[in-house]
Amino acid sequence: MKNLFLCAALMTCMLLREPLFSQDVSYPLHGVSAKFLFIDYYTPNGVDGFKTGNGLELAYLRTLDDNLSIGIPFKVGVANIGGNEKKSTIASIDFTGQYLFTKTPGQLKPYAMGGVGFATESIEETNLQIPLGLGFYYRVGESSFLTVQAEYRKSFVEDRDNIQLGIGWNYKLKPVPLPPPDKIDTDKDGTPDIQDACPREAGPRNTYGCPDADGDLTPDKTDKCPREAGPANNSGCPEKSVPATQTPPAPAPPAPPAPPQVTYVKEDSDGDGLVDSKDACPNEAGKIILMGCPDTDEDGIIDKDDRCPTEAGLANNNGCPLKDSDQDGVQDGADRCPNLKGTAALSGCPDSDSDGIIDPEDICPKEAGKPATGGCPDKDGDGTPDKDDLCPSEAGKPATGGCPDKDGDGIPDKDDRCPDKAGSESSQGCPDTDGDGVLDNEDDCPEVKGLATAKGCPDSDNDSFPDNVDKCPDEKGTNQGCPDLDKTDKDFLEFAASNIQFETGRASLKALSFQVLDQIAGILTRYPRYSLSIEGHTDNVGVAAENMVLSQERALSCYEYLISRNVNAERMSYIGYGSTKPLADNNTAEGREKNRRVVFRVYIK
């Protein structure tokens, strides 16, 4: 909060320093106001009763034009908040704008205002508020106005909306008129600033108000010799001349010509007696008969064309001797693998897995494969060798290690919790459409942002029952999201079951039952979201069919009595069970008494 007040103070200083718009200097840009406030937190937050607090407002106002102005009001006061009997001290600072509905300088000037502010009840806790309101100025003097303003302040914290009415005084601060531009002379040198090339340094008029230390009429800021007088065409420096008695020095004799530079060209770089221009191997000493190229084994085949440069051989055998080192029937000169036994079809190289790729070039020489996979097998044909394929039996993409990725999110289906819907790696491949942090596959409301505690659904009353299943979405409760009955009320409903009395063998209520039913009506009034099921029961004395009718009629008598006590009939139902659901043994008088009852069961539809 301290930082907020500091920012507001700095903003005020900036507003006071420079005009925001070009306007007449005689127009009153600045103003101050003071108001006495009436503060109401009860009405806008639905708190019963009406209590107002009081406060003071001091504000700085800045006029932008005939219709617009801005202000920084600071308020302090006391008020009852949230129904508390004890008043709280409140402080706030706002940044507001005002729009005046008339430009004419009449006596009455109505306006609308709005802005943003910060209010605090303690230094550590603040809440953002949006003030909106209407007001008017009533002129009572040349610069004085009576001001009245009503504003509604919307808070972003629960139970902190408030209404404020202010009555006070506004005073316009008139600026001191500036002298005309041709009279302003900051450096007091007699040259007005509007004509002064150096308005902050005193200087003569003939140098446009700029200093000229050497008096040569070249201002110091352009004078290369500010301490020596000189003409302007020489940058203010004096011209230097040679005295008449001094003889100019004789010119120096010309320098002798440089000796011609001789360039030696090395025509035989390798020194083999054959000039480079005719040497096929100019950097390797060789025989003239072989165009200057070496032939180490002296078989008449130069080394660079000889496959066996250290063994004399035949030209038709690529310079190698007729030798078959690996005994595979392919002479070494034509054998691509002279030390590995192979076949003539593969130029003397082996192919252990018979896949047409020679072993030296086969990444998997013991397993038949394809050239596209370097000779390695690829059972699913997806271009990823089985040895590198995380899913060798399912075609996939190299980016996912050869595994399928149906939704194209870069996560293999085997690791993707939602393989049919694109997601992210952080969510194991599942989407979160509403961005509430609950993945769609676990979100009961995937397109509506909600809470993790409510399976991704909204929970307006934060009672862990999502709004889509909460029977009371605007009230916190534990019974399907509704407030549960107090233990006292539950106990009374159990007490009522055995304390509703009727005339013997009849459905007529005894007067003693009316008080019990009245309390049941009161419970239903306190819990308007609950419905009531009235269930009649009898003992087994008499004919079962007659007992069934009697139990139904007794339940109806209770139903009709509650209607007479203003309980909505649509909230109630009744039924008779006769003697079909006994609580105790009908063979004893005590048991039969327990079985003669009317059960009142509350529930939420």
Coordinates of C-alpha atoms in Angstrom, one line a residue:
M1 CA 0.0 0.0 0.0
K2 CA 2.9 2.3 0.8
N3 CA 4.2 1.8 -2.8
L4 CA 0.8 2.7 -4.2
F5 CA 0.7 6.0 -2.4
L6 CA 4.3 6.7 -3.5
C7 CA 3.3 6.1 -7.2
A8 CA 0.3 8.4 -6.8
A9 CA 2.5 11.1 -5.3
L10 CA 5.0 10.8 -8.2
M11 CA 2.2 11.0 -10.7
T12 CA 0.9 14.2 -9.1
C13 CA 4.4 15.8 -9.3
M14 CA 4.6 14.9 -13.0
L15 CA 1.1 16.4 -13.7
L16 CA 2.1 19.6 -11.9
R17 CA 5.4 19.9 -13.8
E18 CA 4.3 20.0 -17.5
P19 CA 1.0 20.7 -19.3
L20 CA -0.5 17.5 -20.9
F21 CA -2.0 19.5 -23.8
S22 CA -1.2 22.8 -25.5
Q23 CA -3.6 25.4 -24.0
D24 CA -3.8 29.1 -23.0
V25 CA -1.5 29.8 -20.1
S26 CA -4.2 31.9 -18.5
Y27 CA -6.5 28.9 -18.2
P28 CA -6.6 27.4 -14.7
L29 CA -5.0 24.0 -15.1
H30 CA -4.8 23.0 -11.5
G31 CA -7.3 22.7 -8.7
V32 CA -7.8 21.2 -5.3
S33 CA -11.0 20.0 -3.5
A34 CA -12.1 18.8 -0.1
K35 CA -15.3 16.8 0.6
F36 CA -17.2 15.5 3.6
L37 CA -18.2 11.8 2.8
F38 CA -21.1 9.6 3.7
I39 CA -20.1 5.9 3.3
D40 CA -22.5 2.9 3.0
Y41 CA -21.2 -0.7 2.8
Y42 CA -24.6 -2.3 3.9
T43 CA -26.9 -1.5 0.9
P44 CA -24.7 -2.7 -2.1
N45 CA -23.8 -6.0 -0.2
G46 CA -27.3 -6.9 0.8
V47 CA -26.8 -6.5 4.5
D48 CA -29.9 -5.9 6.5
G49 CA -30.3 -2.5 8.1
F50 CA -28.9 0.8 7.1
K51 CA -25.7 2.2 8.6
T52 CA -23.5 4.9 7.2
G53 CA -20.0 5.9 8.0
N54 CA -18.2 9.2 7.5
G55 CA -15.0 10.3 6.0
L56 CA -12.9 13.1 4.4
E57 CA -11.6 13.4 0.9
L58 CA -8.7 15.6 -0.4
A59 CA -8.0 15.7 -4.1
Y60 CA -5.8 17.2 -6.7
L61 CA -7.5 18.0 -10.1
R62 CA -5.9 18.7 -13.4
T63 CA -7.8 20.2 -16.3
L64 CA -7.0 18.7 -19.8
D65 CA -9.5 20.8 -21.8
D66 CA -12.9 22.3 -21.5
N67 CA -14.6 18.9 -21.0
L68 CA -11.9 16.6 -19.5
S69 CA -10.0 16.6 -16.3
I70 CA -8.2 14.0 -14.2
G71 CA -7.7 13.8 -10.4
I72 CA -6.0 11.9 -7.6
P73 CA -8.3 11.8 -4.6
F74 CA -7.2 10.5 -1.2
K75 CA -9.9 9.4 1.3
V76 CA -10.0 8.3 4.9
G77 CA -13.0 7.4 7.0
V78 CA -14.8 4.9 9.1
A79 CA -17.7 2.6 8.2
N80 CA -19.5 -0.6 9.2
I81 CA -18.3 -3.4 6.9
G82 CA -19.9 -6.8 6.3
G83 CA -22.6 -6.3 9.0
N84 CA -20.1 -5.7 11.7
E85 CA -21.3 -3.5 14.6
K86 CA -17.8 -2.2 15.2
K87 CA -16.7 0.3 12.6
S88 CA -13.5 -0.1 10.5
T89 CA -11.0 2.6 9.5
I90 CA -10.7 2.8 5.7
A91 CA -8.2 4.6 3.5
S92 CA -8.1 4.8 -0.3
I93 CA -6.3 6.5 -3.2
D94 CA -7.8 6.7 -6.7
F95 CA -6.9 7.9 -10.2
T96 CA -10.0 9.2 -11.8
G97 CA -11.3 11.1 -14.9
Q98 CA -14.1 13.5 -15.2
Y99 CA -16.2 14.4 -18.2
L100 CA -18.1 17.7 -18.0
F101 CA -21.3 17.8 -20.0
T102 CA -21.0 21.5 -20.9
K103 CA -18.1 23.7 -22.1
T104 CA -19.8 27.0 -21.3
P105 CA -18.7 28.8 -18.2
G106 CA -22.1 28.6 -16.6
Q107 CA -23.0 28.5 -12.9
L108 CA -23.9 24.7 -12.9
K109 CA -21.6 22.2 -14.5
P110 CA -22.7 18.5 -14.3
Y111 CA -20.2 15.7 -14.9
A112 CA -19.6 12.0 -15.0
M113 CA -16.6 10.3 -13.4
G114 CA -14.8 6.9 -13.3
G115 CA -11.5 5.4 -12.6
V116 CA -9.6 2.9 -10.5
G117 CA -8.5 2.9 -6.9
F118 CA -7.0 1.0 -4.1
A119 CA -8.7 0.7 -0.6
T120 CA -7.3 -0.7 2.6
E121 CA -8.6 -1.6 6.0
S122 CA -5.0 -2.4 7.2
I123 CA -1.6 -1.5 5.7
E124 CA -1.0 -5.2 4.6
E125 CA -4.3 -5.8 2.9
T126 CA -5.7 -3.9 -0.1
N127 CA -8.5 -4.4 -2.5
L128 CA -8.9 -3.0 -6.0
Q129 CA -12.1 -0.8 -6.5
I130 CA -13.6 0.7 -9.6
P131 CA -15.4 4.0 -8.8
L132 CA -18.2 5.2 -11.2
G133 CA -20.4 8.2 -10.5
L134 CA -22.1 11.5 -11.3
G135 CA -21.7 15.0 -9.8
F136 CA -21.9 18.7 -10.4
Y137 CA -20.0 21.9 -9.7
Y138 CA -22.0 25.0 -8.6
R139 CA -20.0 28.3 -9.0
V140 CA -20.1 30.5 -6.0
G141 CA -17.1 32.7 -6.8
E142 CA -14.6 33.4 -9.6
S143 CA -12.5 30.3 -8.7
S144 CA -14.7 28.6 -6.1
F145 CA -17.3 25.9 -6.6
L146 CA -19.6 23.9 -4.4
T147 CA -19.3 20.3 -5.5
V148 CA -21.6 17.3 -4.9
Q149 CA -20.6 13.8 -6.1
A150 CA -22.3 10.3 -5.7
E151 CA -20.3 7.3 -6.7
Y152 CA -20.7 3.5 -6.6
R153 CA -17.4 1.6 -5.9
K154 CA -17.2 -1.9 -7.3
S155 CA -14.7 -4.0 -5.3
F156 CA -12.9 -7.2 -6.4
V157 CA -13.2 -8.5 -2.9
E158 CA -16.4 -10.0 -1.5
D159 CA -18.6 -7.7 0.6
R160 CA -16.6 -4.6 -0.1
D161 CA -18.8 -2.8 -2.7
N162 CA -19.8 0.5 -1.3
I163 CA -21.7 3.8 -2.1
Q164 CA -20.2 7.2 -1.3
L165 CA -21.8 10.6 -1.3
G166 CA -19.5 13.6 -1.0
I167 CA -20.3 17.3 -0.4
G168 CA -17.5 19.9 -0.4
W169 CA -15.6 22.7 -2.0
N170 CA -13.5 23.0 -5.2
Y171 CA -11.0 25.7 -5.8
K172 CA -9.3 26.4 -9.2
L173 CA -5.7 27.6 -8.9
K174 CA -5.0 30.3 -11.5
P175 CA -1.5 30.3 -13.1
V176 CA 0.7 33.3 -13.2
P177 CA 0.6 34.6 -16.8
L178 CA 3.9 34.2 -18.7
P179 CA 5.5 37.3 -20.4
P180 CA 5.4 37.4 -24.2
P181 CA 8.1 35.4 -26.0
D182 CA 9.9 38.5 -27.3
K183 CA 10.4 39.7 -23.7
I184 CA 11.9 36.4 -22.3
D185 CA 15.7 36.7 -21.9
T186 CA 17.0 33.8 -19.8
D187 CA 20.7 34.7 -19.8
K188 CA 20.0 38.5 -19.5
D189 CA 22.3 39.4 -22.4
G190 CA 19.8 41.7 -24.2
T191 CA 19.0 39.2 -26.9
P192 CA 15.5 37.6 -26.4
D193 CA 15.5 33.8 -26.2
I194 CA 13.4 33.6 -29.4
Q195 CA 16.4 35.2 -31.3
D196 CA 19.3 33.9 -29.0
A197 CA 21.3 31.0 -30.5
C198 CA 22.8 30.4 -27.0
P199 CA 19.8 31.3 -24.6
R200 CA 21.6 30.0 -21.5
E201 CA 25.0 31.8 -22.1
A202 CA 25.4 35.6 -22.3
G203 CA 26.9 37.0 -25.5
P204 CA 26.8 40.1 -27.8
R205 CA 24.0 40.6 -30.3
N206 CA 26.4 40.6 -33.3
T207 CA 27.1 36.9 -32.5
Y208 CA 23.4 36.1 -32.0
G209 CA 23.7 36.0 -28.2
C210 CA 26.6 33.5 -28.1
P211 CA 29.9 34.2 -26.2
D212 CA 32.9 35.4 -28.3
A213 CA 36.0 35.5 -26.1
D214 CA 38.5 36.8 -28.7
G215 CA 36.0 39.4 -30.2
D216 CA 36.5 38.2 -33.8
L217 CA 32.7 37.9 -34.4
T218 CA 33.0 34.1 -34.6
P219 CA 31.0 32.5 -31.7
D220 CA 33.2 30.4 -29.4
K221 CA 31.1 27.3 -30.1
T222 CA 32.2 27.4 -33.8
D223 CA 35.6 29.1 -33.3
K224 CA 38.5 26.7 -33.6
C225 CA 40.8 29.3 -32.0
P226 CA 38.5 30.9 -29.4
R227 CA 41.4 32.7 -27.7
E228 CA 43.0 34.1 -30.9
A229 CA 41.2 36.5 -33.2
G230 CA 40.9 35.4 -36.8
P231 CA 38.7 35.8 -39.9
A232 CA 35.5 33.7 -40.2
N233 CA 36.7 32.2 -43.4
N234 CA 39.6 30.6 -41.4
S235 CA 37.2 29.2 -38.7
G236 CA 38.2 32.1 -36.4
C237 CA 41.9 31.3 -36.4
P238 CA 44.6 33.8 -37.4
E239 CA 46.3 33.3 -40.8
K240 CA 50.0 32.3 -40.6
S241 CA 52.5 34.0 -43.1
V242 CA 56.3 33.6 -43.7
P243 CA 58.5 36.8 -42.8
A244 CA 60.0 38.6 -45.8
T245 CA 63.6 38.2 -44.4
Q246 CA 63.3 34.4 -44.2
T247 CA 64.4 32.3 -47.2
P248 CA 62.3 29.3 -47.9
P249 CA 64.1 26.0 -47.5
A250 CA 65.4 24.3 -50.7
P251 CA 63.4 21.4 -51.9
A252 CA 64.8 17.9 -51.0
P253 CA 66.5 16.0 -53.8
P254 CA 64.4 13.2 -55.4
A255 CA 64.9 9.7 -54.0
P256 CA 66.9 7.2 -56.2
P257 CA 64.7 4.7 -58.0
A258 CA 64.1 1.4 -56.3
P259 CA 66.0 -1.6 -57.8
P260 CA 63.8 -3.8 -59.9
Q261 CA 62.2 -6.7 -58.0
V262 CA 63.0 -10.1 -59.4
T263 CA 60.3 -12.8 -59.0
Y264 CA 61.6 -16.4 -59.1
V265 CA 59.0 -19.0 -60.2
K266 CA 59.5 -22.6 -59.0
E267 CA 58.8 -24.7 -62.0
D268 CA 59.4 -28.1 -60.4
S269 CA 57.8 -28.2 -57.0
D270 CA 58.6 -31.9 -56.2
G271 CA 62.1 -31.8 -57.7
D272 CA 61.6 -34.9 -59.9
G273 CA 63.0 -33.2 -63.0
L274 CA 59.6 -32.5 -64.6
V275 CA 58.2 -29.0 -64.6
D276 CA 54.9 -28.5 -62.8
S277 CA 53.0 -27.6 -65.9
K278 CA 53.7 -31.1 -67.3
D279 CA 53.7 -33.0 -64.0
A280 CA 50.5 -35.1 -63.4
C281 CA 51.6 -35.3 -59.7
P282 CA 53.4 -31.9 -59.1
N283 CA 53.7 -32.4 -55.4
E284 CA 54.9 -36.0 -55.4
A285 CA 58.3 -37.0 -56.9
G286 CA 57.9 -39.6 -59.6
K287 CA 59.2 -40.9 -62.8
I288 CA 59.3 -38.9 -66.0
I289 CA 58.0 -41.9 -67.9
L290 CA 54.9 -42.0 -65.6
M291 CA 54.3 -38.2 -66.0
G292 CA 56.0 -37.4 -62.8
C293 CA 53.9 -39.7 -60.6
P294 CA 55.3 -42.2 -58.1
D295 CA 55.1 -46.1 -58.5
T296 CA 56.1 -47.6 -55.2
D297 CA 55.9 -51.3 -56.2
E298 CA 57.4 -50.5 -59.8
D299 CA 54.7 -52.4 -61.5
G300 CA 54.1 -49.7 -64.1
I301 CA 50.8 -48.5 -62.4
I302 CA 51.0 -45.2 -60.6
D303 CA 50.2 -45.3 -56.9
K304 CA 47.0 -43.3 -57.1
D305 CA 45.5 -45.8 -59.5
D306 CA 47.0 -48.9 -57.9
R307 CA 44.8 -50.8 -55.4
C308 CA 47.9 -52.7 -54.2
P309 CA 50.5 -49.9 -54.3
T310 CA 53.1 -51.8 -52.2
E311 CA 52.7 -55.1 -54.2
A312 CA 53.6 -55.5 -57.8
G313 CA 50.6 -56.6 -59.8
L314 CA 48.9 -56.6 -63.2
A315 CA 47.0 -53.7 -64.9
N316 CA 44.0 -55.9 -65.5
N317 CA 43.9 -56.7 -61.8
N318 CA 44.0 -53.1 -60.7
G319 CA 47.7 -53.2 -59.9
C320 CA 47.4 -56.2 -57.6
P321 CA 49.0 -59.5 -58.0
L322 CA 47.0 -62.6 -58.9
K323 CA 46.2 -63.5 -55.4
D324 CA 43.1 -64.6 -53.5
S325 CA 43.8 -64.0 -49.8
D326 CA 40.4 -65.2 -48.5
Q327 CA 40.2 -68.1 -51.0
D328 CA 36.7 -67.0 -52.2
G329 CA 37.5 -67.3 -55.9
V330 CA 37.7 -63.5 -56.3
Q331 CA 41.2 -62.1 -56.9
D332 CA 42.3 -59.5 -54.3
G333 CA 42.4 -56.8 -57.0
A334 CA 38.7 -57.2 -57.7
D335 CA 37.7 -58.3 -54.2
R336 CA 36.0 -55.5 -52.2
C337 CA 36.6 -57.6 -49.1
P338 CA 40.0 -59.3 -49.8
N339 CA 40.2 -60.6 -46.2
L340 CA 36.6 -61.8 -45.9
K341 CA 35.3 -64.8 -47.8
G342 CA 32.4 -63.9 -49.9
T343 CA 30.7 -64.4 -53.3
A344 CA 31.5 -63.2 -56.8
A345 CA 28.0 -61.7 -57.1
L346 CA 28.9 -59.4 -54.2
S347 CA 32.4 -58.6 -55.4
G348 CA 34.0 -61.0 -52.9
C349 CA 32.1 -59.8 -49.8
P350 CA 30.1 -61.9 -47.4
D351 CA 26.3 -61.5 -46.7
S352 CA 25.6 -63.6 -43.6
D353 CA 21.9 -62.9 -43.5
S354 CA 21.4 -63.1 -47.3
D355 CA 19.5 -59.8 -47.5
G356 CA 21.6 -58.5 -50.4
I357 CA 23.6 -56.1 -48.2
I358 CA 27.3 -57.0 -47.7
D359 CA 28.3 -57.5 -44.1
P360 CA 30.7 -54.5 -43.8
E361 CA 27.8 -52.2 -44.8
D362 CA 25.1 -54.1 -42.9
I363 CA 24.2 -52.6 -39.5
C364 CA 22.5 -55.9 -38.6
P365 CA 24.6 -58.5 -40.4
K366 CA 23.0 -61.5 -38.6
E367 CA 19.4 -60.4 -39.3
A368 CA 17.9 -60.0 -42.8
G369 CA 16.7 -56.5 -43.5
K370 CA 16.3 -53.8 -46.1
P371 CA 18.6 -51.1 -47.5
A372 CA 16.3 -48.3 -46.2
T373 CA 17.0 -49.5 -42.6
G374 CA 20.7 -50.2 -43.1
G375 CA 20.2 -53.9 -43.5
C376 CA 18.2 -54.3 -40.2
P377 CA 14.7 -55.9 -40.0
D378 CA 11.6 -53.8 -39.8
K379 CA 8.6 -56.0 -39.2
D380 CA 6.0 -53.3 -39.3
G381 CA 7.5 -51.5 -42.3
D382 CA 7.5 -48.1 -40.8
G383 CA 11.1 -47.2 -41.6
T384 CA 12.4 -47.6 -38.0
P385 CA 14.6 -50.7 -37.6
D386 CA 13.3 -53.2 -35.0
K387 CA 16.3 -52.7 -32.9
D388 CA 15.4 -49.0 -32.5
D389 CA 11.6 -49.5 -32.7
L390 CA 9.8 -49.2 -29.4
C391 CA 6.7 -50.7 -31.0
P392 CA 8.2 -53.2 -33.6
S393 CA 4.8 -54.8 -34.3
E394 CA 2.9 -51.5 -34.9
A395 CA 3.7 -49.0 -37.7
G396 CA 4.6 -45.6 -36.3
K397 CA 6.7 -42.6 -36.9
P398 CA 10.4 -42.0 -36.2
A399 CA 9.6 -39.0 -34.0
T400 CA 7.7 -41.3 -31.6
G401 CA 10.3 -44.1 -31.7
G402 CA 8.4 -46.1 -34.4
C403 CA 5.2 -46.2 -32.3
P404 CA 1.8 -45.2 -33.5
D405 CA 0.4 -41.8 -32.5
K406 CA -3.2 -41.5 -33.7
D407 CA -3.8 -38.0 -32.4
G408 CA -0.5 -36.6 -33.7
D409 CA 0.5 -35.0 -30.4
G410 CA 4.0 -36.5 -30.4
I411 CA 3.3 -38.9 -27.6
P412 CA 3.1 -42.6 -28.5
D413 CA -0.3 -44.2 -28.1
K414 CA 1.2 -46.7 -25.6
D415 CA 2.2 -43.8 -23.3
D416 CA -0.8 -41.6 -24.2
R417 CA -3.6 -41.6 -21.7
C418 CA -5.8 -40.0 -24.3
P419 CA -4.7 -41.6 -27.6
D420 CA -7.6 -40.2 -29.6
K421 CA -7.3 -36.6 -28.5
A422 CA -4.2 -34.4 -28.9
G423 CA -2.7 -33.2 -25.6
S424 CA 0.7 -32.2 -24.2
E425 CA 3.6 -34.2 -22.7
S426 CA 3.1 -32.6 -19.3
S427 CA -0.5 -34.0 -19.3
Q428 CA 0.5 -37.4 -20.6
G429 CA -1.1 -36.7 -23.9
C430 CA -4.5 -35.6 -22.7
P431 CA -6.1 -32.3 -23.6
D432 CA -7.4 -29.7 -21.1
T433 CA -9.9 -27.8 -23.3
D434 CA -11.0 -25.4 -20.6
G435 CA -7.5 -24.8 -19.2
D436 CA -8.6 -25.4 -15.6
G437 CA -5.8 -27.9 -14.8
V438 CA -8.1 -30.9 -14.9
L439 CA -7.6 -33.2 -17.9
D440 CA -10.6 -33.7 -20.2
N441 CA -10.6 -37.5 -19.5
E442 CA -11.1 -36.7 -15.8
D443 CA -13.1 -33.5 -16.2
D444 CA -16.9 -33.8 -15.8
C445 CA -17.2 -30.4 -17.4
P446 CA -14.4 -30.4 -20.1
E447 CA -15.5 -27.2 -21.8
V448 CA -16.2 -25.1 -18.7
K449 CA -13.4 -24.0 -16.3
G450 CA -13.8 -25.4 -12.9
L451 CA -12.1 -26.7 -9.8
A452 CA -10.1 -29.9 -9.3
T453 CA -12.0 -30.6 -6.1
A454 CA -15.2 -30.6 -8.2
K455 CA -13.8 -32.8 -11.0
G456 CA -13.2 -29.9 -13.2
C457 CA -16.7 -28.4 -12.9
P458 CA -17.6 -25.0 -11.5
D459 CA -18.5 -24.9 -7.8
S460 CA -20.0 -21.5 -7.2
D461 CA -20.5 -22.0 -3.5
N462 CA -17.2 -23.9 -3.0
D463 CA -18.9 -26.8 -1.1
S464 CA -17.2 -29.6 -3.1
F465 CA -20.5 -30.3 -4.9
P466 CA -20.1 -29.3 -8.6
D467 CA -22.8 -26.9 -9.9
N468 CA -24.0 -29.5 -12.3
V469 CA -25.0 -31.9 -9.5
D470 CA -25.4 -29.3 -6.7
K471 CA -29.1 -29.0 -5.8
C472 CA -28.2 -25.7 -4.1
P473 CA -25.5 -24.2 -6.3
D474 CA -25.7 -20.8 -4.6
E475 CA -25.6 -22.2 -1.0
K476 CA -22.9 -24.2 0.7
G477 CA -24.1 -27.5 2.1
T478 CA -23.3 -31.1 2.7
N479 CA -26.6 -32.7 1.6
Q480 CA -26.3 -32.9 -2.2
G481 CA -24.8 -29.4 -2.0
C482 CA -27.6 -28.0 0.2
P483 CA -27.5 -27.0 3.8
D484 CA -28.3 -30.0 5.9
L485 CA -30.8 -30.0 8.7
D486 CA -29.6 -29.1 12.2
K487 CA -29.3 -32.0 14.5
T488 CA -32.1 -30.5 16.6
D489 CA -34.4 -30.5 13.6
K490 CA -33.5 -34.1 12.7
D491 CA -34.1 -35.2 16.2
F492 CA -37.5 -33.5 16.3
L493 CA -38.6 -35.3 13.1
E494 CA -37.7 -38.6 14.7
F495 CA -39.6 -37.6 17.8
A496 CA -42.6 -36.5 15.7
A497 CA -42.9 -40.0 14.2
S498 CA -44.1 -41.5 17.5
N499 CA -45.9 -38.4 18.8
I500 CA -48.6 -37.8 16.2
Q501 CA -51.8 -39.1 17.8
F502 CA -55.1 -40.0 16.3
E503 CA -58.6 -41.0 17.5
T504 CA -58.6 -44.8 18.1
G505 CA -59.2 -46.6 14.8
R506 CA -59.8 -43.3 12.9
A507 CA -57.7 -40.7 10.9
S508 CA -58.8 -37.7 13.0
L509 CA -55.8 -35.9 14.6
K510 CA -55.9 -35.3 18.3
A511 CA -55.3 -31.7 19.4
L512 CA -52.0 -32.8 21.0
S513 CA -50.6 -33.5 17.5
F514 CA -51.2 -29.9 16.3
Q515 CA -48.2 -28.5 18.1
V516 CA -45.9 -31.2 16.7
L517 CA -47.2 -30.5 13.1
D518 CA -46.7 -26.8 13.6
Q519 CA -43.0 -27.3 14.4
I520 CA -42.7 -29.5 11.3
A521 CA -44.2 -26.6 9.2
G522 CA -41.6 -24.3 10.8
I523 CA -38.8 -26.7 9.7
L524 CA -40.0 -26.7 6.2
T525 CA -40.2 -22.9 6.2
R526 CA -36.5 -22.8 7.3
Y527 CA -35.4 -25.2 4.7
P528 CA -37.3 -24.1 1.5
R529 CA -35.3 -26.4 -0.8
Y530 CA -36.4 -29.6 1.0
S531 CA -39.5 -31.7 0.3
L532 CA -41.4 -33.8 2.7
S533 CA -42.6 -37.4 2.4
I534 CA -45.4 -38.4 5.0
E535 CA -45.5 -42.1 5.6
G536 CA -48.3 -43.7 7.6
H537 CA -47.9 -47.1 9.4
T538 CA -50.1 -49.3 11.7
D539 CA -49.8 -52.5 13.7
N540 CA -51.2 -55.8 12.5
V541 CA -54.3 -55.8 14.6
G542 CA -57.4 -56.0 12.4
V543 CA -57.8 -56.6 8.6
A544 CA -54.6 -55.8 6.6
A545 CA -56.6 -54.0 3.8
E546 CA -58.3 -51.8 6.3
N547 CA -55.0 -51.0 8.0
M548 CA -53.6 -50.0 4.7
V549 CA -56.5 -47.6 4.1
L550 CA -56.2 -46.2 7.7
S551 CA -52.5 -45.6 7.3
Q552 CA -53.1 -43.7 4.0
E553 CA -55.8 -41.6 5.6
R554 CA -53.7 -40.7 8.6
A555 CA -50.8 -39.6 6.4
L556 CA -53.4 -37.5 4.4
S557 CA -54.6 -35.9 7.6
C558 CA -51.1 -34.7 8.4
Y559 CA -50.6 -33.6 4.7
E560 CA -53.8 -31.5 4.8
Y561 CA -53.0 -29.9 8.2
L562 CA -49.6 -28.8 6.9
I563 CA -51.2 -27.2 3.9
S564 CA -53.4 -25.3 6.3
R565 CA -50.1 -24.0 7.8
N566 CA -49.1 -22.5 4.4
V567 CA -46.8 -25.4 3.4
N568 CA -46.8 -25.7 -0.4
A569 CA -48.6 -28.9 -1.4
E570 CA -46.1 -29.4 -4.3
R571 CA -43.4 -29.9 -1.7
M572 CA -45.2 -32.8 0.0
S573 CA -46.4 -36.3 -0.7
Y574 CA -48.1 -38.9 1.5
I575 CA -48.4 -42.7 1.4
G576 CA -49.7 -45.4 3.6
Y577 CA -47.9 -48.7 4.2
G578 CA -50.3 -50.3 6.7
S579 CA -48.6 -53.0 8.7
T580 CA -46.1 -54.0 6.0
K581 CA -43.1 -52.2 7.5
P582 CA -43.1 -52.9 11.3
L583 CA -40.3 -51.5 13.5
A584 CA -40.9 -53.9 16.4
D585 CA -42.6 -57.2 17.3
N586 CA -46.4 -56.9 16.8
N587 CA -46.9 -59.8 19.4
T588 CA -46.3 -57.3 22.3
A589 CA -48.2 -54.2 23.3
E590 CA -45.0 -52.3 23.4
G591 CA -44.1 -53.4 19.9
R592 CA -47.5 -52.6 18.4
E593 CA -47.3 -49.1 19.9
K594 CA -43.9 -48.5 18.2
N595 CA -45.4 -49.7 14.9
R596 CA -48.3 -47.2 15.0
R597 CA -46.5 -44.2 13.7
V598 CA -46.3 -41.4 11.0
V599 CA -42.8 -40.9 9.6
F600 CA -41.8 -37.5 8.3
R601 CA -38.9 -37.9 5.8
V602 CA -37.3 -34.7 4.3
Y603 CA -35.4 -35.0 1.0
I604 CA -34.1 -32.8 -1.8
K605 CA -35.6 -33.4 -5.3

